[in-house]
Amino acid sequence: MPSPLSKPVLSKPSLRSLVRSSIKSLPPATLSSESLRVTEHVLAMPSYQRSAAVALFLSMPGKELDTEPLLRAALAANKKVFIPRIDPSSSIPSMSFLQVTCPPSDIYSLWPRNKWSIPEPPASPPLPVAGADNAPAPDLLIVPGVAFDSGGGRLGQGKGYYDRYLARLPSMPVLVGVGLGCQMRGGERVPVDEHDVPMDYVVGPGGVELAVGIASLH
Ligand SMILES: Nc1nc2c(c(=O)[nH]1)N(C=O)[C@@H](CNc1ccc(C(=O)N[C@@H](CCC(=O)O)C(=O)O)cc1)CN2
Ligand SMILES: Nc1ncnc2c1ncn2[C@@H]1O[C@H](COP(=O)(O)OP(=O)(O)OP(=O)(O)O)[C@@H](O)[C@H]1O
């Protein structure tokens, strides 16, 4: 039996600033080797292997694990891959997922970057939107976060983009939170609210970290 998770020690803002400064102090070689290890673990997951349509995120350079290896692997495996684009005209944080229809190298060299230096799908030519335009809804979402615990708890960047997106989906895809070693809080519970959607799996450089949850269902 996994030991019960402790109560959160830190507030959301305190844990965010603690983890962000740990990531900042990571040598770039560590960030990239941990990113490769996370990629290997995701590629080995049966629910990833079964998935046909995967929603990925593109990383904030130097501030998150690097998802480029995962993006390349998913495209090479002929999965449909969707990437988020935030809607800057909306007064509430809102995003949609658009299908990648170009080679991965174009994404990093040609796509416009938002204010966090994250490449985003261009507005034209129009790309298929996940769950519309004859494109499937993703069956698996790779979810970014600042910190995760081994109960599937996730602390995000604090704007509520993912939680709002997930709340309006007609059916829940498999949710896989991914992060660097210092983002994996283990049995130290991360602070969560009612609206925070728990992950089905949490994957760090050491493998699938989830100790409790519904992972056995997938
Ligand atoms: N790579 C990536 N893409 C993503 C997300 C994410 O967390 N990571 N998002 C998930 O929702 C959405 C964008 N949301 C974001 C919301 C807030 C901040 C933010 O507050 N950034 C800090 C700097 C972060 C740092 O220093 O580590 C800031 O601007 O102060 C960033 C992204 C959609 N795309
Ligand atoms: N489903 C939702 N409906 C309405 N408001 C929401 C929802 N989810 C989150 N919010 C609001 O968004 C704000 C940010 O929430 P929170 O701090 O949990 O974000 P986060 O999970 O860290 O961010 P993200 O999901 O972008 O990674 C809060 O004011 C919260 O009330």
PDB file of N, CA and C in Angstrom, residues 51-107:
ATOM      1  N   SER A  51      -2.504   5.183 -28.234  1.00  0.00           N
ATOM      2  CA  SER A  51      -3.166   6.438 -28.618  1.00  0.00           C
ATOM      3  C   SER A  51      -2.942   6.743 -30.092  1.00  0.00           C
ATOM      4  N   ALA A  52      -3.968   7.328 -30.710  1.00  0.00           N
ATOM      5  CA  ALA A  52      -3.873   7.709 -32.125  1.00  0.00           C
ATOM      6  C   ALA A  52      -3.746   9.216 -32.275  1.00  0.00           C
ATOM      7  N   ALA A  53      -4.252   9.957 -31.299  1.00  0.00           N
ATOM      8  CA  ALA A  53      -4.257  11.426 -31.371  1.00  0.00           C
ATOM      9  C   ALA A  53      -3.765  11.975 -30.041  1.00  0.00           C
ATOM     10  N   VAL A  54      -2.602  12.599 -30.079  1.00  0.00           N
ATOM     11  CA  VAL A  54      -1.930  13.038 -28.849  1.00  0.00           C
ATOM     12  C   VAL A  54      -1.852  14.552 -28.803  1.00  0.00           C
ATOM     13  N   ALA A  55      -2.241  15.146 -27.678  1.00  0.00           N
ATOM     14  CA  ALA A  55      -2.030  16.585 -27.487  1.00  0.00           C
ATOM     15  C   ALA A  55      -0.741  16.770 -26.699  1.00  0.00           C
ATOM     16  N   LEU A  56       0.162  17.545 -27.277  1.00  0.00           N
ATOM     17  CA  LEU A  56       1.467  17.807 -26.658  1.00  0.00           C
ATOM     18  C   LEU A  56       1.566  19.293 -26.391  1.00  0.00           C
ATOM     19  N   PHE A  57       2.564  19.705 -25.617  1.00  0.00           N
ATOM     20  CA  PHE A  57       2.831  21.137 -25.502  1.00  0.00           C
ATOM     21  C   PHE A  57       4.255  21.375 -25.965  1.00  0.00           C
ATOM     22  N   LEU A  58       4.536  22.571 -26.442  1.00  0.00           N
ATOM     23  CA  LEU A  58       5.902  22.939 -26.817  1.00  0.00           C
ATOM     24  C   LEU A  58       6.483  23.731 -25.656  1.00  0.00           C
ATOM     25  N   SER A  59       7.750  23.471 -25.344  1.00  0.00           N
ATOM     26  CA  SER A  59       8.301  23.941 -24.072  1.00  0.00           C
ATOM     27  C   SER A  59       8.661  25.422 -24.045  1.00  0.00           C
ATOM     28  N   MET A  60       8.588  25.986 -22.844  1.00  0.00           N
ATOM     29  CA  MET A  60       9.193  27.306 -22.585  1.00  0.00           C
ATOM     30  C   MET A  60      10.691  27.049 -22.487  1.00  0.00           C
ATOM     31  N   PRO A  61      11.491  27.609 -23.403  1.00  0.00           N
ATOM     32  CA  PRO A  61      12.910  27.255 -23.430  1.00  0.00           C
ATOM     33  C   PRO A  61      13.610  27.485 -22.097  1.00  0.00           C
ATOM     34  N   GLY A  62      14.291  26.431 -21.610  1.00  0.00           N
ATOM     35  CA  GLY A  62      15.062  26.499 -20.368  1.00  0.00           C
ATOM     36  C   GLY A  62      14.219  26.503 -19.107  1.00  0.00           C
ATOM     37  N   LYS A  63      12.884  26.493 -19.242  1.00  0.00           N
ATOM     38  CA  LYS A  63      12.033  26.605 -18.054  1.00  0.00           C
ATOM     39  C   LYS A  63      11.150  25.381 -17.840  1.00  0.00           C
ATOM     40  N   GLU A  64      11.183  24.479 -18.800  1.00  0.00           N
ATOM     41  CA  GLU A  64      10.390  23.253 -18.706  1.00  0.00           C
ATOM     42  C   GLU A  64      11.194  22.138 -19.358  1.00  0.00           C
ATOM     43  N   LEU A  65      10.734  20.884 -19.126  1.00  0.00           N
ATOM     44  CA  LEU A  65      11.396  19.811 -19.866  1.00  0.00           C
ATOM     45  C   LEU A  65      11.186  20.049 -21.355  1.00  0.00           C
ATOM     46  N   ASP A  66      12.128  19.548 -22.153  1.00  0.00           N
ATOM     47  CA  ASP A  66      12.079  19.782 -23.587  1.00  0.00           C
ATOM     48  C   ASP A  66      11.242  18.678 -24.241  1.00  0.00           C
ATOM     49  N   THR A  67      10.127  19.072 -24.861  1.00  0.00           N
ATOM     50  CA  THR A  67       9.225  18.082 -25.458  1.00  0.00           C
ATOM     51  C   THR A  67       9.550  17.789 -26.922  1.00  0.00           C
ATOM     52  N   GLU A  68      10.621  18.393 -27.451  1.00  0.00           N
ATOM     53  CA  GLU A  68      10.909  18.150 -28.878  1.00  0.00           C
ATOM     54  C   GLU A  68      11.133  16.659 -29.194  1.00  0.00           C
ATOM     55  N   PRO A  69      11.881  15.890 -28.337  1.00  0.00           N
ATOM     56  CA  PRO A  69      12.047  14.466 -28.656  1.00  0.00           C
ATOM     57  C   PRO A  69      10.713  13.712 -28.704  1.00  0.00           C
ATOM     58  N   LEU A  70       9.804  14.077 -27.805  1.00  0.00           N
ATOM     59  CA  LEU A  70       8.492  13.423 -27.771  1.00  0.00           C
ATOM     60  C   LEU A  70       7.669  13.795 -29.013  1.00  0.00           C
ATOM     61  N   LEU A  71       7.736  15.059 -29.387  1.00  0.00           N
ATOM     62  CA  LEU A  71       7.028  15.527 -30.585  1.00  0.00           C
ATOM     63  C   LEU A  71       7.517  14.763 -31.816  1.00  0.00           C
ATOM     64  N   ARG A  72       8.833  14.660 -31.955  1.00  0.00           N
ATOM     65  CA  ARG A  72       9.398  13.952 -33.116  1.00  0.00           C
ATOM     66  C   ARG A  72       8.993  12.486 -33.120  1.00  0.00           C
ATOM     67  N   ALA A  73       9.021  11.858 -31.936  1.00  0.00           N
ATOM     68  CA  ALA A  73       8.666  10.436 -31.854  1.00  0.00           C
ATOM     69  C   ALA A  73       7.194  10.224 -32.200  1.00  0.00           C
ATOM     70  N   ALA A  74       6.320  11.099 -31.715  1.00  0.00           N
ATOM     71  CA  ALA A  74       4.881  10.934 -31.970  1.00  0.00           C
ATOM     72  C   ALA A  74       4.585  11.108 -33.463  1.00  0.00           C
ATOM     73  N   LEU A  75       5.223  12.092 -34.089  1.00  0.00           N
ATOM     74  CA  LEU A  75       5.008  12.292 -35.533  1.00  0.00           C
ATOM     75  C   LEU A  75       5.589  11.119 -36.323  1.00  0.00           C
ATOM     76  N   ALA A  76       6.761  10.642 -35.905  1.00  0.00           N
ATOM     77  CA  ALA A  76       7.386   9.515 -36.620  1.00  0.00           C
ATOM     78  C   ALA A  76       6.542   8.251 -36.488  1.00  0.00           C
ATOM     79  N   ALA A  77       5.761   8.140 -35.390  1.00  0.00           N
ATOM     80  CA  ALA A  77       4.892   6.975 -35.191  1.00  0.00           C
ATOM     81  C   ALA A  77       3.542   7.161 -35.877  1.00  0.00           C
ATOM     82  N   ASN A  78       3.428   8.217 -36.672  1.00  0.00           N
ATOM     83  CA  ASN A  78       2.199   8.511 -37.423  1.00  0.00           C
ATOM     84  C   ASN A  78       0.989   8.786 -36.554  1.00  0.00           C
ATOM     85  N   LYS A  79       1.231   9.289 -35.353  1.00  0.00           N
ATOM     86  CA  LYS A  79       0.092   9.718 -34.535  1.00  0.00           C
ATOM     87  C   LYS A  79      -0.318  11.104 -35.000  1.00  0.00           C
ATOM     88  N   LYS A  80      -1.610  11.432 -34.808  1.00  0.00           N
ATOM     89  CA  LYS A  80      -2.017  12.820 -35.009  1.00  0.00           C
ATOM     90  C   LYS A  80      -1.554  13.593 -33.777  1.00  0.00           C
ATOM     91  N   VAL A  81      -0.924  14.750 -34.014  1.00  0.00           N
ATOM     92  CA  VAL A  81      -0.369  15.513 -32.890  1.00  0.00           C
ATOM     93  C   VAL A  81      -1.003  16.900 -32.874  1.00  0.00           C
ATOM     94  N   PHE A  82      -1.438  17.324 -31.691  1.00  0.00           N
ATOM     95  CA  PHE A  82      -2.092  18.625 -31.525  1.00  0.00           C
ATOM     96  C   PHE A  82      -1.301  19.479 -30.532  1.00  0.00           C
ATOM     97  N   ILE A  83      -1.235  20.778 -30.822  1.00  0.00           N
ATOM     98  CA  ILE A  83      -0.444  21.712 -30.019  1.00  0.00           C
ATOM     99  C   ILE A  83      -1.356  22.882 -29.606  1.00  0.00           C
ATOM    100  N   PRO A  84      -1.215  23.359 -28.363  1.00  0.00           N
ATOM    101  CA  PRO A  84      -2.116  24.437 -27.931  1.00  0.00           C
ATOM    102  C   PRO A  84      -1.767  25.806 -28.514  1.00  0.00           C
ATOM    103  N   ARG A  85      -2.822  26.576 -28.726  1.00  0.00           N
ATOM    104  CA  ARG A  85      -2.657  28.000 -29.060  1.00  0.00           C
ATOM    105  C   ARG A  85      -3.594  28.772 -28.152  1.00  0.00           C
ATOM    106  N   ILE A  86      -3.039  29.737 -27.427  1.00  0.00           N
ATOM    107  CA  ILE A  86      -3.904  30.498 -26.534  1.00  0.00           C
ATOM    108  C   ILE A  86      -4.627  31.572 -27.337  1.00  0.00           C
ATOM    109  N   ASP A  87      -5.812  31.916 -26.865  1.00  0.00           N
ATOM    110  CA  ASP A  87      -6.620  32.922 -27.548  1.00  0.00           C
ATOM    111  C   ASP A  87      -6.393  34.272 -26.865  1.00  0.00           C
ATOM    112  N   PRO A  88      -5.573  35.148 -27.471  1.00  0.00           N
ATOM    113  CA  PRO A  88      -5.234  36.402 -26.779  1.00  0.00           C
ATOM    114  C   PRO A  88      -6.402  37.383 -26.722  1.00  0.00           C
ATOM    115  N   SER A  89      -7.450  37.134 -27.550  1.00  0.00           N
ATOM    116  CA  SER A  89      -8.564  38.086 -27.567  1.00  0.00           C
ATOM    117  C   SER A  89      -9.590  37.775 -26.480  1.00  0.00           C
ATOM    118  N   SER A  90      -9.460  36.601 -25.843  1.00  0.00           N
ATOM    119  CA  SER A  90     -10.454  36.220 -24.842  1.00  0.00           C
ATOM    120  C   SER A  90     -10.099  36.828 -23.480  1.00  0.00           C
ATOM    121  N   SER A  91     -11.126  37.307 -22.761  1.00  0.00           N
ATOM    122  CA  SER A  91     -10.841  37.915 -21.456  1.00  0.00           C
ATOM    123  C   SER A  91     -10.581  36.842 -20.398  1.00  0.00           C
ATOM    124  N   ILE A  92     -11.124  35.607 -20.619  1.00  0.00           N
ATOM    125  CA  ILE A  92     -10.765  34.513 -19.705  1.00  0.00           C
ATOM    126  C   ILE A  92      -9.766  33.599 -20.418  1.00  0.00           C
ATOM    127  N   PRO A  93      -8.784  33.020 -19.670  1.00  0.00           N
ATOM    128  CA  PRO A  93      -7.779  32.196 -20.329  1.00  0.00           C
ATOM    129  C   PRO A  93      -8.414  31.052 -21.128  1.00  0.00           C
ATOM    130  N   SER A  94      -8.159  31.051 -22.418  1.00  0.00           N
ATOM    131  CA  SER A  94      -8.788  30.053 -23.278  1.00  0.00           C
ATOM    132  C   SER A  94      -7.782  29.598 -24.325  1.00  0.00           C
ATOM    133  N   MET A  95      -7.796  28.308 -24.637  1.00  0.00           N
ATOM    134  CA  MET A  95      -6.870  27.803 -25.663  1.00  0.00           C
ATOM    135  C   MET A  95      -7.551  26.712 -26.459  1.00  0.00           C
ATOM    136  N   SER A  96      -7.047  26.480 -27.683  1.00  0.00           N
ATOM    137  CA  SER A  96      -7.496  25.337 -28.465  1.00  0.00           C
ATOM    138  C   SER A  96      -6.269  24.576 -28.929  1.00  0.00           C
ATOM    139  N   PHE A  97      -6.493  23.349 -29.392  1.00  0.00           N
ATOM    140  CA  PHE A  97      -5.398  22.511 -29.864  1.00  0.00           C
ATOM    141  C   PHE A  97      -5.498  22.357 -31.368  1.00  0.00           C
ATOM    142  N   LEU A  98      -4.391  22.632 -32.074  1.00  0.00           N
ATOM    143  CA  LEU A  98      -4.382  22.551 -33.534  1.00  0.00           C
ATOM    144  C   LEU A  98      -3.454  21.443 -33.997  1.00  0.00           C
ATOM    145  N   GLN A  99      -3.848  20.833 -35.120  1.00  0.00           N
ATOM    146  CA  GLN A  99      -3.097  19.669 -35.593  1.00  0.00           C
ATOM    147  C   GLN A  99      -1.818  20.080 -36.317  1.00  0.00           C
ATOM    148  N   VAL A 100      -0.744  19.389 -36.012  1.00  0.00           N
ATOM    149  CA  VAL A 100       0.526  19.609 -36.715  1.00  0.00           C
ATOM    150  C   VAL A 100       0.437  18.952 -38.089  1.00  0.00           C
ATOM    151  N   THR A 101       0.673  19.750 -39.123  1.00  0.00           N
ATOM    152  CA  THR A 101       0.642  19.200 -40.489  1.00  0.00           C
ATOM    153  C   THR A 101       1.973  19.464 -41.211  1.00  0.00           C
ATOM    154  N   CYS A 102       2.979  19.942 -40.454  1.00  0.00           N
ATOM    155  CA  CYS A 102       4.270  20.262 -41.085  1.00  0.00           C
ATOM    156  C   CYS A 102       5.377  19.451 -40.401  1.00  0.00           C
ATOM    157  N   PRO A 103       6.573  19.410 -40.976  1.00  0.00           N
ATOM    158  CA  PRO A 103       7.679  18.708 -40.305  1.00  0.00           C
ATOM    159  C   PRO A 103       8.075  19.419 -39.014  1.00  0.00           C
ATOM    160  N   PRO A 104       8.579  18.660 -38.018  1.00  0.00           N
ATOM    161  CA  PRO A 104       8.890  19.267 -36.720  1.00  0.00           C
ATOM    162  C   PRO A 104       9.892  20.420 -36.802  1.00  0.00           C
ATOM    163  N   SER A 105      10.846  20.346 -37.740  1.00  0.00           N
ATOM    164  CA  SER A 105      11.840  21.433 -37.800  1.00  0.00           C
ATOM    165  C   SER A 105      11.175  22.770 -38.131  1.00  0.00           C
ATOM    166  N   ASP A 106      10.103  22.745 -38.952  1.00  0.00           N
ATOM    167  CA  ASP A 106       9.391  23.989 -39.280  1.00  0.00           C
ATOM    168  C   ASP A 106       8.784  24.629 -38.037  1.00  0.00           C
ATOM    169  N   ILE A 107       8.344  23.780 -37.112  1.00  0.00           N
ATOM    170  CA  ILE A 107       7.677  24.294 -35.911  1.00  0.00           C
ATOM    171  C   ILE A 107       8.614  25.242 -35.159  1.00  0.00           C
TER     172      ILE A 107
END
